[in-house]
Coordinates of C-alpha atoms and ligand atoms in Angstrom, one line a residue:
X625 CA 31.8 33.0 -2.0
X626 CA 28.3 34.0 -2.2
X627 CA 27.4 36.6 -5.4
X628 CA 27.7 39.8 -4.4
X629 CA 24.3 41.8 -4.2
X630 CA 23.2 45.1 -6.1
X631 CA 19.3 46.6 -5.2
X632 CA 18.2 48.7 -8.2
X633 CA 15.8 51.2 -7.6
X634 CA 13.9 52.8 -10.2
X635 CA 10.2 53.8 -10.4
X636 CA 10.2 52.6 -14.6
X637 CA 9.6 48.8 -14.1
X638 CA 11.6 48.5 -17.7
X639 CA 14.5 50.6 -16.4
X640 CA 14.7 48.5 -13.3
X641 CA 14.8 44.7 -15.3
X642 CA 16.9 46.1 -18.0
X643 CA 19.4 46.5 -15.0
X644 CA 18.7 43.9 -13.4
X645 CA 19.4 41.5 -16.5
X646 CA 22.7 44.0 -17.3
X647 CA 24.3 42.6 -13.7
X648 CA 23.0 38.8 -13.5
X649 CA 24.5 38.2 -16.6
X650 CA 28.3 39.9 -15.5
X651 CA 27.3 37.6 -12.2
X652 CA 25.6 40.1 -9.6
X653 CA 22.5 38.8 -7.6
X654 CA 19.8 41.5 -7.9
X655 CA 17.2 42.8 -5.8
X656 CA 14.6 45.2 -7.6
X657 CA 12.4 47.8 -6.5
X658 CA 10.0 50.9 -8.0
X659 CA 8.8 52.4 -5.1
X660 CA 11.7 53.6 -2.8
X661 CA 10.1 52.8 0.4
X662 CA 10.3 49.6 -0.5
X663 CA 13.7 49.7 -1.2
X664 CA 15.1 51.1 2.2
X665 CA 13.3 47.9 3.6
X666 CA 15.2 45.8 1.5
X667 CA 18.5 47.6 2.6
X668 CA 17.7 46.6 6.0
X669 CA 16.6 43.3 5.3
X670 CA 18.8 42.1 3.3
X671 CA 21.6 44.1 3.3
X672 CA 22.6 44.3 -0.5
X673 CA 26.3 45.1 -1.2
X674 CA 25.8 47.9 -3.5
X675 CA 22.7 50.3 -4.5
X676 CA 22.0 51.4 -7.9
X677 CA 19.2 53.7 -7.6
X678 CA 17.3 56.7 -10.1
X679 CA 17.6 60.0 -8.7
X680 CA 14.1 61.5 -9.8
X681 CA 11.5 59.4 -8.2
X682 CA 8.0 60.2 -7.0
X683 CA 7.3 60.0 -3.0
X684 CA 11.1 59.8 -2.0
X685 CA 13.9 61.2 -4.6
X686 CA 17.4 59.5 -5.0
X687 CA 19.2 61.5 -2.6
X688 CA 17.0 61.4 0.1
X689 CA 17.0 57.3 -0.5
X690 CA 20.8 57.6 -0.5
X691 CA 21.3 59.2 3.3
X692 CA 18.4 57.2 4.9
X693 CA 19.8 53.9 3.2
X694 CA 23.0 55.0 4.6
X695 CA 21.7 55.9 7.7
X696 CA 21.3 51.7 8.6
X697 CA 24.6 51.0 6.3
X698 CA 27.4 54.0 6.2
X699 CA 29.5 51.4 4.0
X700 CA 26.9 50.8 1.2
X701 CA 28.4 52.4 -2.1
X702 CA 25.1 54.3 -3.7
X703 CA 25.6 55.0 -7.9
X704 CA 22.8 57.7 -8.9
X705 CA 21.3 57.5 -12.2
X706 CA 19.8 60.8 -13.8
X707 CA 18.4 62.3 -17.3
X708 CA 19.6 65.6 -15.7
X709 CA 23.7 65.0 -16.1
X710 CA 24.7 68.0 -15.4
X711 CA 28.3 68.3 -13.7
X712 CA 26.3 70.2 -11.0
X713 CA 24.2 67.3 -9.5
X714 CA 27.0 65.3 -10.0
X715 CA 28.8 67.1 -7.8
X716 CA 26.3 67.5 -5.4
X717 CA 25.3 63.7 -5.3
X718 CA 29.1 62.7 -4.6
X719 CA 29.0 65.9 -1.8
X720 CA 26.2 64.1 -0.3
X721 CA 27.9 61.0 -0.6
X722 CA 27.2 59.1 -3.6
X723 CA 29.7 56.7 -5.1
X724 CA 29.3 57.6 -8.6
X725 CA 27.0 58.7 -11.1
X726 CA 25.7 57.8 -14.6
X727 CA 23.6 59.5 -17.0
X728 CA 20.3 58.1 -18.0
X729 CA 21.3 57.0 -21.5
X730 CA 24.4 54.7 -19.9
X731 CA 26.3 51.9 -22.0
X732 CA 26.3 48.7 -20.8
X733 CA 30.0 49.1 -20.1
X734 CA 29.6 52.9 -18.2
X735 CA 27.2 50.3 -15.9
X736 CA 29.3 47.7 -15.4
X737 CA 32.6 49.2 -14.6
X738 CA 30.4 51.7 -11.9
X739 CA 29.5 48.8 -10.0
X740 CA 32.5 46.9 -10.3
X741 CA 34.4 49.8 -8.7
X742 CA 31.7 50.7 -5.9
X743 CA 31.5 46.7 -4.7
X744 CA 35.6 46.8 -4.6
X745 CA 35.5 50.4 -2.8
X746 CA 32.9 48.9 -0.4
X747 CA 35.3 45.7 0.0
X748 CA 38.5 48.1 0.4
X749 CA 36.4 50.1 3.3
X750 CA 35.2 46.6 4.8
X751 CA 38.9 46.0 5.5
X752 CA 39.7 48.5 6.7
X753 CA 37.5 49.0 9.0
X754 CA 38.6 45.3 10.3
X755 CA 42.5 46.5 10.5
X756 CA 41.1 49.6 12.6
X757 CA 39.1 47.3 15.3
X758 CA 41.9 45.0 15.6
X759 CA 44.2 47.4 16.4
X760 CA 41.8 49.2 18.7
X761 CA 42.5 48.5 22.3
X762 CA 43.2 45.0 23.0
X763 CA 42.5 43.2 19.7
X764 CA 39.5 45.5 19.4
X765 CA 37.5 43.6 22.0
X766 CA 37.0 46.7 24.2
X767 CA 33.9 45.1 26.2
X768 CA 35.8 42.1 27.1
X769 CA 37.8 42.6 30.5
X770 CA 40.8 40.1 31.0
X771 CA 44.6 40.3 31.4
X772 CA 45.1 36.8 32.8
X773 CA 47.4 34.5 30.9
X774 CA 44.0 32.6 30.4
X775 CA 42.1 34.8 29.2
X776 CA 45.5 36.3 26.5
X777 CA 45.0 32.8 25.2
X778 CA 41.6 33.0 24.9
X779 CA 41.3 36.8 22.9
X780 CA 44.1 35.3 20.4
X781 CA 42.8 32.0 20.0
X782 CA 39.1 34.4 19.1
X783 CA 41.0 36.7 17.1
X784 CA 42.6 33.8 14.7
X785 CA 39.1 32.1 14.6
X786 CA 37.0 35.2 14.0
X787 CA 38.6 35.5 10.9
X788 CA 38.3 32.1 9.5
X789 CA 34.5 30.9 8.1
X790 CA 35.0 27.7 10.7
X791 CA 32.1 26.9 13.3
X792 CA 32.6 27.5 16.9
X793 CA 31.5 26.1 19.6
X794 CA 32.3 28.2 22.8
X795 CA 32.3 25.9 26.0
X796 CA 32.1 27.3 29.6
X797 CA 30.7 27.7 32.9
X798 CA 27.5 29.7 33.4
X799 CA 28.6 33.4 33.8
X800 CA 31.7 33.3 32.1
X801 CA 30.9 35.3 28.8
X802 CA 30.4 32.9 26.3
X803 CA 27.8 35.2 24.5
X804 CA 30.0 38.0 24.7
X805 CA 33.1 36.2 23.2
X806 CA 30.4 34.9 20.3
X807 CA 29.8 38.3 19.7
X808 CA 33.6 39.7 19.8
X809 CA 33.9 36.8 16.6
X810 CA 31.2 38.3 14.9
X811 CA 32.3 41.9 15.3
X812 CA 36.1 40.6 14.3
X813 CA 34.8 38.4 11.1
X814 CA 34.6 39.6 8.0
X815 CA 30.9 39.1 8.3
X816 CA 30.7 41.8 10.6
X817 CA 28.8 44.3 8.4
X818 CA 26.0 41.6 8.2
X819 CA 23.7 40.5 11.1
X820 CA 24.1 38.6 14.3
X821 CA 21.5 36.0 15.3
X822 CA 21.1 34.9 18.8
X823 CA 19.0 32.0 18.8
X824 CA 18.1 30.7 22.6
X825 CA 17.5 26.9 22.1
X826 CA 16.5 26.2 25.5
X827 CA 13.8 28.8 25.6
X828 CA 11.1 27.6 23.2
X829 CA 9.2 24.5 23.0
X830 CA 10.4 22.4 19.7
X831 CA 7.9 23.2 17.5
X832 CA 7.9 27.2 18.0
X833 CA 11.7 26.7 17.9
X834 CA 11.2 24.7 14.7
X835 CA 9.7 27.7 12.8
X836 CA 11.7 30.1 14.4
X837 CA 14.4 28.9 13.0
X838 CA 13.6 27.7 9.5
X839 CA 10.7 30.4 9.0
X840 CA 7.0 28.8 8.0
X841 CA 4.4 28.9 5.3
X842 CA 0.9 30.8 5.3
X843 CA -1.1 28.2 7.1
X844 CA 1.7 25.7 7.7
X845 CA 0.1 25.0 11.1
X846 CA -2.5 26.6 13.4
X847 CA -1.6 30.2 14.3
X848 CA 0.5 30.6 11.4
X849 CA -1.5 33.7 9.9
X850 CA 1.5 35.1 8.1
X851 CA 4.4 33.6 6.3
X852 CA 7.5 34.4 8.4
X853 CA 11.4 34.2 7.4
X854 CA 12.9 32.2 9.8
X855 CA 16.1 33.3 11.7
X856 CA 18.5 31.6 10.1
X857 CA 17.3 33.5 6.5
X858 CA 17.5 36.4 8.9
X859 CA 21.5 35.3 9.5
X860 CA 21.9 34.9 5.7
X861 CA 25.9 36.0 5.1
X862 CA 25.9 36.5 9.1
X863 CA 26.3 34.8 11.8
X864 CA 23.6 32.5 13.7
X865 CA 24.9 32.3 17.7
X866 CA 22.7 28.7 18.3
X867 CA 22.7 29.3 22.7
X868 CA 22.3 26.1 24.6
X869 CA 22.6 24.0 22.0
X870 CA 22.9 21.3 23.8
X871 CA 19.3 21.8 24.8
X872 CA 18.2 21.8 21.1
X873 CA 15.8 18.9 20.4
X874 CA 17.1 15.9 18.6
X875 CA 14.7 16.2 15.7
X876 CA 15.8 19.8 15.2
X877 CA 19.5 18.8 15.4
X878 CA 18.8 16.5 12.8
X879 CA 16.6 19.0 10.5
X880 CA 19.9 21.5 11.6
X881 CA 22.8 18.9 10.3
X882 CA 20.8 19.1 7.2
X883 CA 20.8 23.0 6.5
X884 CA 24.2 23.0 7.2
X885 CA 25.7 20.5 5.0
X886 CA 23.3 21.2 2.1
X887 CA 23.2 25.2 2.7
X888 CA 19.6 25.0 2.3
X889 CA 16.4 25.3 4.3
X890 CA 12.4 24.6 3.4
X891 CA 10.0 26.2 5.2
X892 CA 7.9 24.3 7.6
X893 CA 4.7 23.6 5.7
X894 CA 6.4 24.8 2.4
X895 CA 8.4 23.2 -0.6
X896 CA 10.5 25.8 -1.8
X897 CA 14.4 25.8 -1.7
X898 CA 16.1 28.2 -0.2
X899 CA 20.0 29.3 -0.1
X900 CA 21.2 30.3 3.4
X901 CA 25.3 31.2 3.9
X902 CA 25.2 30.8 7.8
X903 CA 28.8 31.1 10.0
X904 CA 27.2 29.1 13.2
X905 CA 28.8 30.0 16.5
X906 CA 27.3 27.5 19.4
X907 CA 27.2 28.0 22.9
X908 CA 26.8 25.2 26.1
X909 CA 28.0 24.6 29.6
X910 CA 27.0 20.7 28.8
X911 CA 29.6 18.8 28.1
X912 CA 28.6 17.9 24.5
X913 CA 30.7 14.8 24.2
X914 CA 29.3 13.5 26.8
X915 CA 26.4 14.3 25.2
X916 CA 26.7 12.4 22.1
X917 CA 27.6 8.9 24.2
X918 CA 24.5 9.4 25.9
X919 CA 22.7 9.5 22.4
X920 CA 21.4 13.0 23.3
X921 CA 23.4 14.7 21.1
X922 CA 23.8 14.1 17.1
X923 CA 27.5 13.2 16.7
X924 CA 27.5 14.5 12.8
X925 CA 26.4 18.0 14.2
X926 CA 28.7 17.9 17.2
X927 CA 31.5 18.0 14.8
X928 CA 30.0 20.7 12.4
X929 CA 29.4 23.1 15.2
X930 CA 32.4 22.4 16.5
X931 CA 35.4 22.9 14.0
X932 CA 37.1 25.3 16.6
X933 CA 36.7 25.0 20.3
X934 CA 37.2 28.3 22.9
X935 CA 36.8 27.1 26.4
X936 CA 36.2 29.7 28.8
X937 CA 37.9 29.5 31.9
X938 CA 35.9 30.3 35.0
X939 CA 36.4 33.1 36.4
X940 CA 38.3 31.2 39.2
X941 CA 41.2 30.3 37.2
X942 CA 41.7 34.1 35.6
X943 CA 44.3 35.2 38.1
X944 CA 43.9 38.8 38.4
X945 CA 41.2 39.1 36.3
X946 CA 38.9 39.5 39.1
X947 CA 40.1 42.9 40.9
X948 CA 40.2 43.8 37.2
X949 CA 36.7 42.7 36.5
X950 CA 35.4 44.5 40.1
X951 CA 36.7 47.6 39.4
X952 CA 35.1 48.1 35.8
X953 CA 31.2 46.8 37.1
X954 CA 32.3 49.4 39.8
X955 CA 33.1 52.1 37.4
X956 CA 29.5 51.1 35.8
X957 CA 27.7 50.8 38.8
X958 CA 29.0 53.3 41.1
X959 CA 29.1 56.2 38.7
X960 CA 30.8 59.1 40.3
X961 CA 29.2 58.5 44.1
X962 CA 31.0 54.8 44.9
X963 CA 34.4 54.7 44.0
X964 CA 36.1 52.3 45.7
X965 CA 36.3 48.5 48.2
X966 CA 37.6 49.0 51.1
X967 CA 40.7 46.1 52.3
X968 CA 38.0 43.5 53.6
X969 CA 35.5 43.5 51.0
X970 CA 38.3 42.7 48.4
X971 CA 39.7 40.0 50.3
X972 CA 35.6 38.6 50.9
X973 CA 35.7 39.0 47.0
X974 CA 39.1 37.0 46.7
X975 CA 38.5 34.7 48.9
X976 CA 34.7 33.8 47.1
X977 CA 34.9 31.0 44.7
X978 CA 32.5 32.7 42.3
X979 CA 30.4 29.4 40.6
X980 CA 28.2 32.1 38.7
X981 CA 31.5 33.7 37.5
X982 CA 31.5 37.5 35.7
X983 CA 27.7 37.5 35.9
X984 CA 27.5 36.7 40.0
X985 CA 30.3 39.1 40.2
X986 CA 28.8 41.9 37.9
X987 CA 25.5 41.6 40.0
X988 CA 27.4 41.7 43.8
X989 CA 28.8 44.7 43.2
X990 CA 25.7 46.5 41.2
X991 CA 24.2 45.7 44.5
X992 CA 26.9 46.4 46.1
X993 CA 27.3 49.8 44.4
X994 CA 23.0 50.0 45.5
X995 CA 23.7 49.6 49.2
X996 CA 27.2 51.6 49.5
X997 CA 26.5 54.6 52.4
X998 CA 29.8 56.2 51.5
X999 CA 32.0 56.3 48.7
X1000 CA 33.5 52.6 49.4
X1001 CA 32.4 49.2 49.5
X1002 CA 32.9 47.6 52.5
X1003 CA 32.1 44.1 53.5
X1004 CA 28.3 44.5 55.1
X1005 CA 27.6 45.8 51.2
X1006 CA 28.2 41.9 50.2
X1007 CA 25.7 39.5 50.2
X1008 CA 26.0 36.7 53.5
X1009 CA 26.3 33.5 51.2
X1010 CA 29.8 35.4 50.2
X1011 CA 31.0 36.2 53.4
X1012 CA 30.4 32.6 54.6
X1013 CA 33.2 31.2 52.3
X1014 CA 35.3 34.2 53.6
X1015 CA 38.3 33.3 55.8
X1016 CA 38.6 36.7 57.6
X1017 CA 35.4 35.3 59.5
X1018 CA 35.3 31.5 60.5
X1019 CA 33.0 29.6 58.0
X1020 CA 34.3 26.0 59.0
X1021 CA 31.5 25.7 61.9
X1022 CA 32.4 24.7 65.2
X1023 CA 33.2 20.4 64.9
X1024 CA 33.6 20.4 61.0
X1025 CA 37.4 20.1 62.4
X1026 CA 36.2 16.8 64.1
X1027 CA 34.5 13.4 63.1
X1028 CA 31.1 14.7 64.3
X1029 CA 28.3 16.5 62.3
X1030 CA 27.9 20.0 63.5
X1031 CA 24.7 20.9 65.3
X1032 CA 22.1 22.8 63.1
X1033 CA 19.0 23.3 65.6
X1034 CA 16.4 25.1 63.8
X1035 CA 18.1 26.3 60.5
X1036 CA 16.5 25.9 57.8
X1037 CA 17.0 22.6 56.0
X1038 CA 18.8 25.0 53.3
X1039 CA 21.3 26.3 55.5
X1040 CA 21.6 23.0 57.3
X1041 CA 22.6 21.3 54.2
X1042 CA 25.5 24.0 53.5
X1043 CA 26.5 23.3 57.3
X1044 CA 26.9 19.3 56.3
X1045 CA 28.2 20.0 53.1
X1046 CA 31.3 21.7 54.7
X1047 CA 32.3 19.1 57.1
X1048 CA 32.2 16.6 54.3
X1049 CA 33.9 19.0 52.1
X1050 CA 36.8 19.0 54.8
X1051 CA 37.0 15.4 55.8
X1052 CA 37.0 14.5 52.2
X1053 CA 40.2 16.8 51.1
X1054 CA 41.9 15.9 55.0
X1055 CA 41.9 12.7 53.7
X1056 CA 42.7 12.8 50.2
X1057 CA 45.6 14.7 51.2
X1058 CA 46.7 12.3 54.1
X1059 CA 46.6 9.4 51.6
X1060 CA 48.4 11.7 49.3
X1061 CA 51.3 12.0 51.7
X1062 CA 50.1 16.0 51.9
X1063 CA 50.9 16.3 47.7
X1064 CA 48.2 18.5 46.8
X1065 CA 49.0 17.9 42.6
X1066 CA 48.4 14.6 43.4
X1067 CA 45.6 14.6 45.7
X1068 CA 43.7 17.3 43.5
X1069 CA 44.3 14.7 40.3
X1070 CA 42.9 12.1 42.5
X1071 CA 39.8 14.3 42.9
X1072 CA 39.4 15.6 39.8
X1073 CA 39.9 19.3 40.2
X1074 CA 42.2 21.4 39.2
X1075 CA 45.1 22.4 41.5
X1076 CA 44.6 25.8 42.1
X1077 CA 40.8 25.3 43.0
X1078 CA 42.3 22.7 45.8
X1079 CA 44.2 24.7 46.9
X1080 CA 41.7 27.8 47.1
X1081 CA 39.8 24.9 49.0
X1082 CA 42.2 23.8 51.6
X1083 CA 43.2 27.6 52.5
X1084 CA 39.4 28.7 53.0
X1085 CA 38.7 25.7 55.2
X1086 CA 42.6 26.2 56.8
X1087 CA 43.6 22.5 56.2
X1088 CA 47.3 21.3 56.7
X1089 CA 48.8 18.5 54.1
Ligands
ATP691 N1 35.4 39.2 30.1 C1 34.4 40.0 30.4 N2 34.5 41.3 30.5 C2 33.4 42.1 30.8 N3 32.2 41.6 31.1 C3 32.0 40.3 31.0 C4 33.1 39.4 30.6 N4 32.6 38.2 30.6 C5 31.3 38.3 30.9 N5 30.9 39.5 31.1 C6 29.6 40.0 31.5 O1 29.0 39.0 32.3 C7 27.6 38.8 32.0 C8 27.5 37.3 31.5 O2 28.1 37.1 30.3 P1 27.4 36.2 29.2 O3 26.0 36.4 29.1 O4 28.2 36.4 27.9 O5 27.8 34.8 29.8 P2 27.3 33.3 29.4 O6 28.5 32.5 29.5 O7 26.6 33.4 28.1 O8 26.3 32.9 30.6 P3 25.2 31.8 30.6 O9 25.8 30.5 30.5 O10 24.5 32.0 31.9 O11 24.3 32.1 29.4 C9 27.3 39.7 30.9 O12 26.7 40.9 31.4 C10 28.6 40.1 30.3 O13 28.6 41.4 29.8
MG692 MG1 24.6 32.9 27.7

């Protein structure tokens, strides 16, 4: 484990080092400051575990320090020193929510055993706090919607894995919530007092990625006017969510691999060392194995990201989960003036394969909820490309059921495709299932789907085995 980190606040410079060497030596990292402004950055920053702090100070006394620094962390123990001990500020300092309290003059014992208690408060409260959330609603992930036997896997599977240090790798569909689940392990890991990271690696070209990630030097290339911390310094004792890995540049995987195995990081443009504690929590819909055969992806860093695996399901698959799912964007998005779906626009909704999963279905009904006359959803509130997969009107256009292509006169090379697309769809799982003596298990393992999605198939399109 990382030392544990004490800021010490004083506006004497000597008073401020003679503390300073007090705690390095019993083990304590320390972070120093004589101008209290400068010190509620640093609690903000970088989150120290514990504040030592004078109480008279010029620009911004003690106490004030203590509430604002509390203010961005309601855990952080604060121990006041003052030349005035008088039992009466000590009072009111521990009122006002101080920890504890020493007197100008203390021994290097008095110091020691104050911060050795505040730190194991702080721990004590840490804990807590983590028993609380887990019992909270279901395991404490109260923005994460799902009852499905699927889905139950999935929130234990998080709940073991949040706790651990491991790396995760969180694989699914587009839409399915991966970056939602990679925040439920943050918020559930004993890390959760530190910061969360989301790094998108798709979005930036490799070198801005580069020093977004490592941080540069003064001059390290053109532009760089500034030094600036890069993100994962930013995730120190946190966690760094890397989205769409698998779209991360090999170079950068490489100059990645190495951070993580030497918990370490340089600068672009610079020479310095320094220490990063990261907890890495990857997201892809890419199959990253596949990946890694191809020689796109770095196989040492495919299996450092990915000590434990959560798959998402797609939506799909979440039996249940979906009139669930409706009814909460519904609540969101319908307020108190749309309350309800009406018979046909939940069978639409049922019958819809949903390839955009949650997200498609979080934005059909926020439009939904937009276009609503009444109080209920009904079917015309759903966009067409929906209703055309819906069985309650007939999406199989008229000679899909024969050999021939269907006519598609002037529509639009879009729509004609879908047309086409259909009557291949149905000849292909006719057949299958004709081959497969009508065994849908089998015919859906020949086609390399799962069986419930065939079956979902053969019911919209009204094939017999
Ligand atoms: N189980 C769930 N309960 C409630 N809301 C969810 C759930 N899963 C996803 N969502 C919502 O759906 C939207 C998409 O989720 P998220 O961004 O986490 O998906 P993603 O897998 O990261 O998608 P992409 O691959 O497109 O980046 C978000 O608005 C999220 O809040
Ligand atoms: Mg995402």
């Amino acid at each position: 484990m990382t030392a544990q980190r004490v800021l010490v606040v004083d506006d004497e410079p000597d008073m401020v080092e003679n503390c300073a060497r007090i705690l390095k030596r019993s083990g304590y990292q320390c972070l120093t400051a004589t101008d209290p402004h400068r010190a509620l950055a640093l609690v903000e920053a970088e989150h120290p575990d514990l504040l030592l702090t004078d109480l008279k100070m010029p620009g911004m006394d003690g106490m004030e320090l203590l509430r604002r620094a509390r203010e961005s962390d309601p855990a952080l123990p604060v121990i006041l020193i003052t030349a005035f001990a008088t039992i009466e500020s000590a009072v009111a300092a521990i009122k006002d929510g101080a920890f504890d309290y020493l007197p100008k003059n203390f021994s290097v014992d008095q110091l020691r055993v104050a911060v050795e208690r505040g730190l194991r408060q702080r721990a004590l409260q840490l804990e807590n706090r983590n028993l609380r959330d887990q019992l909270q609603g279901a395991l404490g992930f109260e923005n994460l919607i799902g009852r499905s036997p699927a889905m139950t896997k999935i929130f234990e599977l998080v709940r073991k894995a949040a706790r651990s240090d491991a790396n995760i790798l969180v694989l699914g569909e587009s839409g399915t919530g991966k970056e939602l689940i990679a925040r439920a392990i943050h918020a559930n890991s004993p890390r959760a007092t530190q910061a969360f990271v989301p790094v998108d690696c798709a979005s930036l070209p490799e070198p801005l990625l580069e020093s977004e990630l490592f941080g540069h030097e003064k001059g390290a290339f053109t532009g760089a006017v500034k030094a600036k911390r890069g993100l994962m310094e930013v995730a120190d004792r946190g966690t760094l969510f890397l989205d769409e890995i698998g779209e991360l540049p090999l170079a950068l995987q490489a100059k990645l691999l190495r951070v993580l195995q030497e918990r370490q990081l340089r600068h672009v443009g610079g020479t310095a060392q320094i220490d990063v504690d990261v907890r890495v929590v990857s997201a892809t819909n890419r199959d990253l194995r596949e990946a890694v055969t191809k020689g796109q992806f770095r196989e040492e860093l495919y299996y450092r990201v990915n000590v434990i695996a959560i798959p998402l399901p797609p939506l799909r698959d979440r039996a249940g989960d979906l009139k669930l799912l409706a009814h909460a964007f519904l609540k969101r998005y319908g307020g108190e003036r749309v309350t309800g779906f009406d018979d046909a626009a939940l069978k639409a909704l049922d019958a819809y394969a949903w390839p955009g999963n949650v997200r498609e279905l979080q934005n059909v009904v926020e439009r939904a909820c937009a276009l609503a006359d009444g109080d209920r959803i009904t079917r015309s509130d759903l966009p067409d490309y929906l209703l055309q997969a819906d069985p309650a009107r007939p999406a199989v256009p008229a000679g899909a059921s024969g050999s021939g292509f269907p006519t598609v006169g002037d529509l639009p090379l879009k729509d004609a495709k879908e047309k086409w697309m259909q009557v291949l769809e149905v000849s292909y799982l006719r057949d299958l299932l004709e081959r497969h003596g009508g065994n849908v298990s089998a015919a859906a393992k020949a086609a390399g789907i799962d069986r419930k999605t065939f079956h979902r198939l053969i019911n919209k399109y009204q094939i017999r085995g």
